[in-house]
């Protein structure tokens, strides 16, 4: 069986990365959403929850058995090592589940696999696992306005999230292709994604 082409898709919060991912899927790619897989691990009965309870105690869980994100945010703010301990639990599970989905998609005949990975540049381990990287980029102010509109977060909270992510320059340096998603409507974005799809031979 011929190996499918593996494409990493990334971008800062509010960049429109997920929209581009769904457009690529509509054009014939298999979309493997690492962020969605990661979230599923910390939902009630999620695969990561037993290890999280052992590592951080029952107070790290909500009454329903999911990860208490407010507790974890506070803990990470107070103890920088908490993030590494949490990632040491979640990242290997995300890796194995994304690979399982990739092999299933390839077995189904998909020739292009798109891995939607929000922290592709930051993690350092994804770049060698993909053949090319697509970055969705926009102005920082556009990110802030989009995230505030969709999530209700205060500006300062969004700015903290952006500050914790790779810079635009760092993402652009890692990119084989940049989609600039600022001041364009969905139709124009779709046209650009169509060009990318042709490049990927979808």
PDB file of C-alpha atoms in Angstrom:
ATOM      1  CA  UNK A   1       0.000   0.000   0.000  1.00  0.00           C
ATOM      2  CA  UNK A   2       1.378   3.410  -0.974  1.00  0.00           C
ATOM      3  CA  UNK A   3       2.033   5.651   2.011  1.00  0.00           C
ATOM      4  CA  UNK A   4      -0.402   8.554   2.270  1.00  0.00           C
ATOM      5  CA  UNK A   5       0.959  12.091   2.235  1.00  0.00           C
ATOM      6  CA  UNK A   6       0.987  13.527   5.779  1.00  0.00           C
ATOM      7  CA  UNK A   7       0.325  17.248   6.170  1.00  0.00           C
ATOM      8  CA  UNK A   8       0.533  19.211   9.407  1.00  0.00           C
ATOM      9  CA  UNK A   9      -2.007  22.032   9.742  1.00  0.00           C
ATOM     10  CA  UNK A  10      -1.484  24.643  12.424  1.00  0.00           C
ATOM     11  CA  UNK A  11      -2.158  28.249  13.364  1.00  0.00           C
ATOM     12  CA  UNK A  12      -2.685  30.425  16.394  1.00  0.00           C
ATOM     13  CA  UNK A  13      -5.948  30.515  18.287  1.00  0.00           C
ATOM     14  CA  UNK A  14      -8.593  32.319  16.225  1.00  0.00           C
ATOM     15  CA  UNK A  15      -6.610  32.011  12.987  1.00  0.00           C
ATOM     16  CA  UNK A  16      -9.256  29.965  11.184  1.00  0.00           C
ATOM     17  CA  UNK A  17      -7.207  26.764  11.184  1.00  0.00           C
ATOM     18  CA  UNK A  18     -10.186  24.504  11.887  1.00  0.00           C
ATOM     19  CA  UNK A  19     -12.174  26.108   9.054  1.00  0.00           C
ATOM     20  CA  UNK A  20      -9.316  25.413   6.643  1.00  0.00           C
ATOM     21  CA  UNK A  21      -9.086  21.835   7.929  1.00  0.00           C
ATOM     22  CA  UNK A  22     -12.767  21.201   7.211  1.00  0.00           C
ATOM     23  CA  UNK A  23     -12.391  22.716   3.738  1.00  0.00           C
ATOM     24  CA  UNK A  24      -9.479  20.378   2.999  1.00  0.00           C
ATOM     25  CA  UNK A  25     -11.609  17.460   4.201  1.00  0.00           C
ATOM     26  CA  UNK A  26     -14.416  18.535   1.864  1.00  0.00           C
ATOM     27  CA  UNK A  27     -11.855  18.473  -0.951  1.00  0.00           C
ATOM     28  CA  UNK A  28     -10.934  14.864  -0.206  1.00  0.00           C
ATOM     29  CA  UNK A  29      -8.360  14.798   2.598  1.00  0.00           C
ATOM     30  CA  UNK A  30      -8.726  12.774   5.780  1.00  0.00           C
ATOM     31  CA  UNK A  31      -8.810  15.222   8.707  1.00  0.00           C
ATOM     32  CA  UNK A  32      -7.266  14.004  11.951  1.00  0.00           C
ATOM     33  CA  UNK A  33      -7.992  16.505  14.713  1.00  0.00           C
ATOM     34  CA  UNK A  34      -5.339  16.200  17.432  1.00  0.00           C
ATOM     35  CA  UNK A  35      -7.061  18.884  19.529  1.00  0.00           C
ATOM     36  CA  UNK A  36     -10.381  17.003  19.502  1.00  0.00           C
ATOM     37  CA  UNK A  37      -8.563  13.777  20.403  1.00  0.00           C
ATOM     38  CA  UNK A  38      -6.807  15.584  23.261  1.00  0.00           C
ATOM     39  CA  UNK A  39     -10.122  16.955  24.584  1.00  0.00           C
ATOM     40  CA  UNK A  40     -11.723  13.499  24.444  1.00  0.00           C
ATOM     41  CA  UNK A  41      -8.964  12.144  26.684  1.00  0.00           C
ATOM     42  CA  UNK A  42      -9.969  14.485  29.521  1.00  0.00           C
ATOM     43  CA  UNK A  43     -13.753  14.085  29.260  1.00  0.00           C
ATOM     44  CA  UNK A  44     -15.621  11.807  31.717  1.00  0.00           C
ATOM     45  CA  UNK A  45     -14.265   8.257  31.274  1.00  0.00           C
ATOM     46  CA  UNK A  46     -11.502   9.687  29.058  1.00  0.00           C
ATOM     47  CA  UNK A  47      -8.426   7.502  28.687  1.00  0.00           C
ATOM     48  CA  UNK A  48      -6.193  10.024  30.475  1.00  0.00           C
ATOM     49  CA  UNK A  49      -8.397  10.523  33.519  1.00  0.00           C
ATOM     50  CA  UNK A  50      -7.165   7.597  35.684  1.00  0.00           C
ATOM     51  CA  UNK A  51      -3.540   8.764  35.306  1.00  0.00           C
ATOM     52  CA  UNK A  52      -4.525  12.398  35.907  1.00  0.00           C
ATOM     53  CA  UNK A  53      -6.292  11.452  39.145  1.00  0.00           C
ATOM     54  CA  UNK A  54      -3.224   9.531  40.340  1.00  0.00           C
ATOM     55  CA  UNK A  55      -0.862  12.390  39.411  1.00  0.00           C
ATOM     56  CA  UNK A  56      -2.904  15.380  40.638  1.00  0.00           C
ATOM     57  CA  UNK A  57      -5.446  13.919  43.065  1.00  0.00           C
ATOM     58  CA  UNK A  58      -9.261  13.755  42.968  1.00  0.00           C
ATOM     59  CA  UNK A  59      -9.497  17.555  43.174  1.00  0.00           C
ATOM     60  CA  UNK A  60      -8.323  17.657  39.533  1.00  0.00           C
ATOM     61  CA  UNK A  61     -11.612  16.045  38.476  1.00  0.00           C
ATOM     62  CA  UNK A  62     -15.074  17.558  38.162  1.00  0.00           C
ATOM     63  CA  UNK A  63     -18.072  15.853  39.767  1.00  0.00           C
ATOM     64  CA  UNK A  64     -18.725  14.208  36.385  1.00  0.00           C
ATOM     65  CA  UNK A  65     -15.189  12.792  36.210  1.00  0.00           C
ATOM     66  CA  UNK A  66     -13.738  15.159  33.596  1.00  0.00           C
ATOM     67  CA  UNK A  67     -10.597  17.261  33.967  1.00  0.00           C
ATOM     68  CA  UNK A  68     -11.362  20.352  36.038  1.00  0.00           C
ATOM     69  CA  UNK A  69      -9.819  22.915  33.698  1.00  0.00           C
ATOM     70  CA  UNK A  70     -10.160  25.806  36.147  1.00  0.00           C
ATOM     71  CA  UNK A  71      -8.293  23.817  38.808  1.00  0.00           C
ATOM     72  CA  UNK A  72      -5.597  22.867  36.315  1.00  0.00           C
ATOM     73  CA  UNK A  73      -5.201  26.460  35.065  1.00  0.00           C
ATOM     74  CA  UNK A  74      -4.694  27.673  38.636  1.00  0.00           C
ATOM     75  CA  UNK A  75      -2.256  24.852  39.388  1.00  0.00           C
ATOM     76  CA  UNK A  76      -0.185  25.564  36.268  1.00  0.00           C
ATOM     77  CA  UNK A  77      -0.141  29.268  37.188  1.00  0.00           C
ATOM     78  CA  UNK A  78       1.230  28.375  40.648  1.00  0.00           C
ATOM     79  CA  UNK A  79       3.463  25.451  39.641  1.00  0.00           C
ATOM     80  CA  UNK A  80       5.170  25.568  36.245  1.00  0.00           C
ATOM     81  CA  UNK A  81       6.007  21.847  36.387  1.00  0.00           C
ATOM     82  CA  UNK A  82       2.306  20.940  36.426  1.00  0.00           C
ATOM     83  CA  UNK A  83       2.015  21.631  32.692  1.00  0.00           C
ATOM     84  CA  UNK A  84       4.877  19.230  31.902  1.00  0.00           C
ATOM     85  CA  UNK A  85       3.361  16.551  34.156  1.00  0.00           C
ATOM     86  CA  UNK A  86      -0.018  16.901  32.445  1.00  0.00           C
ATOM     87  CA  UNK A  87       1.529  16.870  28.964  1.00  0.00           C
ATOM     88  CA  UNK A  88       3.566  13.765  29.860  1.00  0.00           C
ATOM     89  CA  UNK A  89       0.240  11.969  30.374  1.00  0.00           C
ATOM     90  CA  UNK A  90      -1.696  13.392  27.429  1.00  0.00           C
ATOM     91  CA  UNK A  91       0.878  13.663  24.611  1.00  0.00           C
ATOM     92  CA  UNK A  92       1.738   9.935  24.310  1.00  0.00           C
ATOM     93  CA  UNK A  93      -1.981   9.088  24.203  1.00  0.00           C
ATOM     94  CA  UNK A  94      -2.639  11.749  21.554  1.00  0.00           C
ATOM     95  CA  UNK A  95       0.276  10.365  19.543  1.00  0.00           C
ATOM     96  CA  UNK A  96      -0.981   6.780  19.595  1.00  0.00           C
ATOM     97  CA  UNK A  97      -4.600   7.729  18.831  1.00  0.00           C
ATOM     98  CA  UNK A  98      -3.701  10.064  15.954  1.00  0.00           C
ATOM     99  CA  UNK A  99      -1.506   7.338  14.465  1.00  0.00           C
ATOM    100  CA  UNK A 100      -4.344   4.820  14.786  1.00  0.00           C
ATOM    101  CA  UNK A 101      -6.709   7.198  12.971  1.00  0.00           C
ATOM    102  CA  UNK A 102      -4.063   7.845  10.302  1.00  0.00           C
ATOM    103  CA  UNK A 103      -3.600   4.141   9.601  1.00  0.00           C
ATOM    104  CA  UNK A 104      -7.374   3.628   9.452  1.00  0.00           C
ATOM    105  CA  UNK A 105      -7.740   6.513   6.976  1.00  0.00           C
ATOM    106  CA  UNK A 106      -4.902   5.178   4.832  1.00  0.00           C
ATOM    107  CA  UNK A 107      -6.492   1.708   4.844  1.00  0.00           C
ATOM    108  CA  UNK A 108      -9.709   3.347   3.602  1.00  0.00           C
ATOM    109  CA  UNK A 109      -7.822   4.698   0.598  1.00  0.00           C
ATOM    110  CA  UNK A 110      -7.127   8.309   1.601  1.00  0.00           C
ATOM    111  CA  UNK A 111      -4.041   9.654  -0.177  1.00  0.00           C
ATOM    112  CA  UNK A 112      -3.687  12.823   1.928  1.00  0.00           C
ATOM    113  CA  UNK A 113      -3.895  12.923   5.735  1.00  0.00           C
ATOM    114  CA  UNK A 114      -4.227  16.354   7.347  1.00  0.00           C
ATOM    115  CA  UNK A 115      -3.226  16.517  11.011  1.00  0.00           C
ATOM    116  CA  UNK A 116      -4.875  19.518  12.695  1.00  0.00           C
ATOM    117  CA  UNK A 117      -2.382  20.271  15.485  1.00  0.00           C
ATOM    118  CA  UNK A 118      -2.765  23.621  17.313  1.00  0.00           C
ATOM    119  CA  UNK A 119       0.670  23.418  18.979  1.00  0.00           C
ATOM    120  CA  UNK A 120       2.578  21.771  16.123  1.00  0.00           C
ATOM    121  CA  UNK A 121       5.418  24.308  16.220  1.00  0.00           C
ATOM    122  CA  UNK A 122       5.554  24.449  20.025  1.00  0.00           C
ATOM    123  CA  UNK A 123       5.660  20.678  20.599  1.00  0.00           C
ATOM    124  CA  UNK A 124       8.809  20.135  18.555  1.00  0.00           C
ATOM    125  CA  UNK A 125       7.926  16.474  17.916  1.00  0.00           C
ATOM    126  CA  UNK A 126       5.374  16.872  15.133  1.00  0.00           C
ATOM    127  CA  UNK A 127       7.542  18.408  12.414  1.00  0.00           C
ATOM    128  CA  UNK A 128       9.461  15.209  11.691  1.00  0.00           C
ATOM    129  CA  UNK A 129       6.204  13.225  11.530  1.00  0.00           C
ATOM    130  CA  UNK A 130       4.706  15.166   8.601  1.00  0.00           C
ATOM    131  CA  UNK A 131       5.821  15.756   5.016  1.00  0.00           C
ATOM    132  CA  UNK A 132       4.797  19.421   4.915  1.00  0.00           C
ATOM    133  CA  UNK A 133       3.328  22.087   7.197  1.00  0.00           C
ATOM    134  CA  UNK A 134       0.479  24.456   6.333  1.00  0.00           C
ATOM    135  CA  UNK A 135       0.149  27.490   8.612  1.00  0.00           C
ATOM    136  CA  UNK A 136      -3.033  29.567   8.786  1.00  0.00           C
ATOM    137  CA  UNK A 137      -2.044  33.102   9.750  1.00  0.00           C
ATOM    138  CA  UNK A 138      -3.736  36.400  10.578  1.00  0.00           C
ATOM    139  CA  UNK A 139      -3.012  39.605  12.483  1.00  0.00           C
ATOM    140  CA  UNK A 140      -2.875  39.290  16.278  1.00  0.00           C
ATOM    141  CA  UNK A 141      -5.696  41.813  16.694  1.00  0.00           C
ATOM    142  CA  UNK A 142      -7.872  39.693  14.390  1.00  0.00           C
ATOM    143  CA  UNK A 143      -7.181  36.655  16.576  1.00  0.00           C
ATOM    144  CA  UNK A 144      -8.169  38.591  19.698  1.00  0.00           C
ATOM    145  CA  UNK A 145     -11.426  39.872  18.214  1.00  0.00           C
ATOM    146  CA  UNK A 146     -12.434  36.451  16.861  1.00  0.00           C
ATOM    147  CA  UNK A 147     -11.754  34.616  20.111  1.00  0.00           C
ATOM    148  CA  UNK A 148     -13.509  37.245  22.243  1.00  0.00           C
ATOM    149  CA  UNK A 149     -16.555  37.068  19.945  1.00  0.00           C
ATOM    150  CA  UNK A 150     -16.837  33.279  19.988  1.00  0.00           C
ATOM    151  CA  UNK A 151     -15.820  32.474  23.562  1.00  0.00           C
ATOM    152  CA  UNK A 152     -16.758  35.479  25.664  1.00  0.00           C
ATOM    153  CA  UNK A 153     -13.252  35.611  27.149  1.00  0.00           C
ATOM    154  CA  UNK A 154     -11.858  38.937  28.298  1.00  0.00           C
ATOM    155  CA  UNK A 155      -9.195  40.545  26.107  1.00  0.00           C
ATOM    156  CA  UNK A 156      -6.471  39.990  28.726  1.00  0.00           C
ATOM    157  CA  UNK A 157      -7.274  36.262  28.875  1.00  0.00           C
ATOM    158  CA  UNK A 158      -7.012  35.926  25.088  1.00  0.00           C
ATOM    159  CA  UNK A 159      -3.733  37.862  25.080  1.00  0.00           C
ATOM    160  CA  UNK A 160      -2.330  35.435  27.693  1.00  0.00           C
ATOM    161  CA  UNK A 161      -3.272  32.452  25.505  1.00  0.00           C
ATOM    162  CA  UNK A 162      -1.628  34.037  22.452  1.00  0.00           C
ATOM    163  CA  UNK A 163       1.506  34.910  24.469  1.00  0.00           C
ATOM    164  CA  UNK A 164       1.848  31.247  25.516  1.00  0.00           C
ATOM    165  CA  UNK A 165       1.772  30.076  21.884  1.00  0.00           C
ATOM    166  CA  UNK A 166       4.478  30.318  19.221  1.00  0.00           C
ATOM    167  CA  UNK A 167       4.811  33.719  17.584  1.00  0.00           C
ATOM    168  CA  UNK A 168       3.554  34.357  14.064  1.00  0.00           C
ATOM    169  CA  UNK A 169       7.176  34.541  12.888  1.00  0.00           C
ATOM    170  CA  UNK A 170       8.001  31.169  14.469  1.00  0.00           C
ATOM    171  CA  UNK A 171       5.022  29.508  12.787  1.00  0.00           C
ATOM    172  CA  UNK A 172       5.807  31.111   9.429  1.00  0.00           C
ATOM    173  CA  UNK A 173       9.415  29.899   9.681  1.00  0.00           C
ATOM    174  CA  UNK A 174       8.156  26.324  10.134  1.00  0.00           C
ATOM    175  CA  UNK A 175       5.694  26.536   7.226  1.00  0.00           C
ATOM    176  CA  UNK A 176       5.949  25.080   3.757  1.00  0.00           C
ATOM    177  CA  UNK A 177       2.802  27.020   2.877  1.00  0.00           C
ATOM    178  CA  UNK A 178       1.065  29.970   4.595  1.00  0.00           C
ATOM    179  CA  UNK A 179      -2.632  30.763   4.184  1.00  0.00           C
ATOM    180  CA  UNK A 180      -3.261  34.387   5.169  1.00  0.00           C
ATOM    181  CA  UNK A 181      -6.768  34.473   6.621  1.00  0.00           C
ATOM    182  CA  UNK A 182      -7.319  38.150   7.341  1.00  0.00           C
ATOM    183  CA  UNK A 183      -9.831  40.431   5.646  1.00  0.00           C
ATOM    184  CA  UNK A 184     -11.056  37.633   3.367  1.00  0.00           C
ATOM    185  CA  UNK A 185     -14.529  36.096   3.215  1.00  0.00           C
ATOM    186  CA  UNK A 186     -15.233  32.359   3.244  1.00  0.00           C
ATOM    187  CA  UNK A 187     -15.488  32.226  -0.543  1.00  0.00           C
ATOM    188  CA  UNK A 188     -12.017  33.745  -0.979  1.00  0.00           C
ATOM    189  CA  UNK A 189     -10.613  31.468   1.717  1.00  0.00           C
ATOM    190  CA  UNK A 190     -12.207  28.490  -0.014  1.00  0.00           C
ATOM    191  CA  UNK A 191     -10.580  29.503  -3.301  1.00  0.00           C
ATOM    192  CA  UNK A 192      -7.169  29.623  -1.618  1.00  0.00           C
ATOM    193  CA  UNK A 193      -7.771  26.216  -0.027  1.00  0.00           C
ATOM    194  CA  UNK A 194      -8.703  24.901  -3.475  1.00  0.00           C
ATOM    195  CA  UNK A 195      -5.271  25.984  -4.725  1.00  0.00           C
ATOM    196  CA  UNK A 196      -3.655  24.197  -1.780  1.00  0.00           C
ATOM    197  CA  UNK A 197      -5.747  21.106  -2.556  1.00  0.00           C
ATOM    198  CA  UNK A 198      -4.394  21.106  -6.115  1.00  0.00           C
ATOM    199  CA  UNK A 199      -0.847  21.404  -4.725  1.00  0.00           C
ATOM    200  CA  UNK A 200      -1.584  18.359  -2.521  1.00  0.00           C
ATOM    201  CA  UNK A 201      -3.045  16.549  -5.558  1.00  0.00           C
ATOM    202  CA  UNK A 202      -6.421  16.049  -3.889  1.00  0.00           C
TER     203      UNK A 202
END
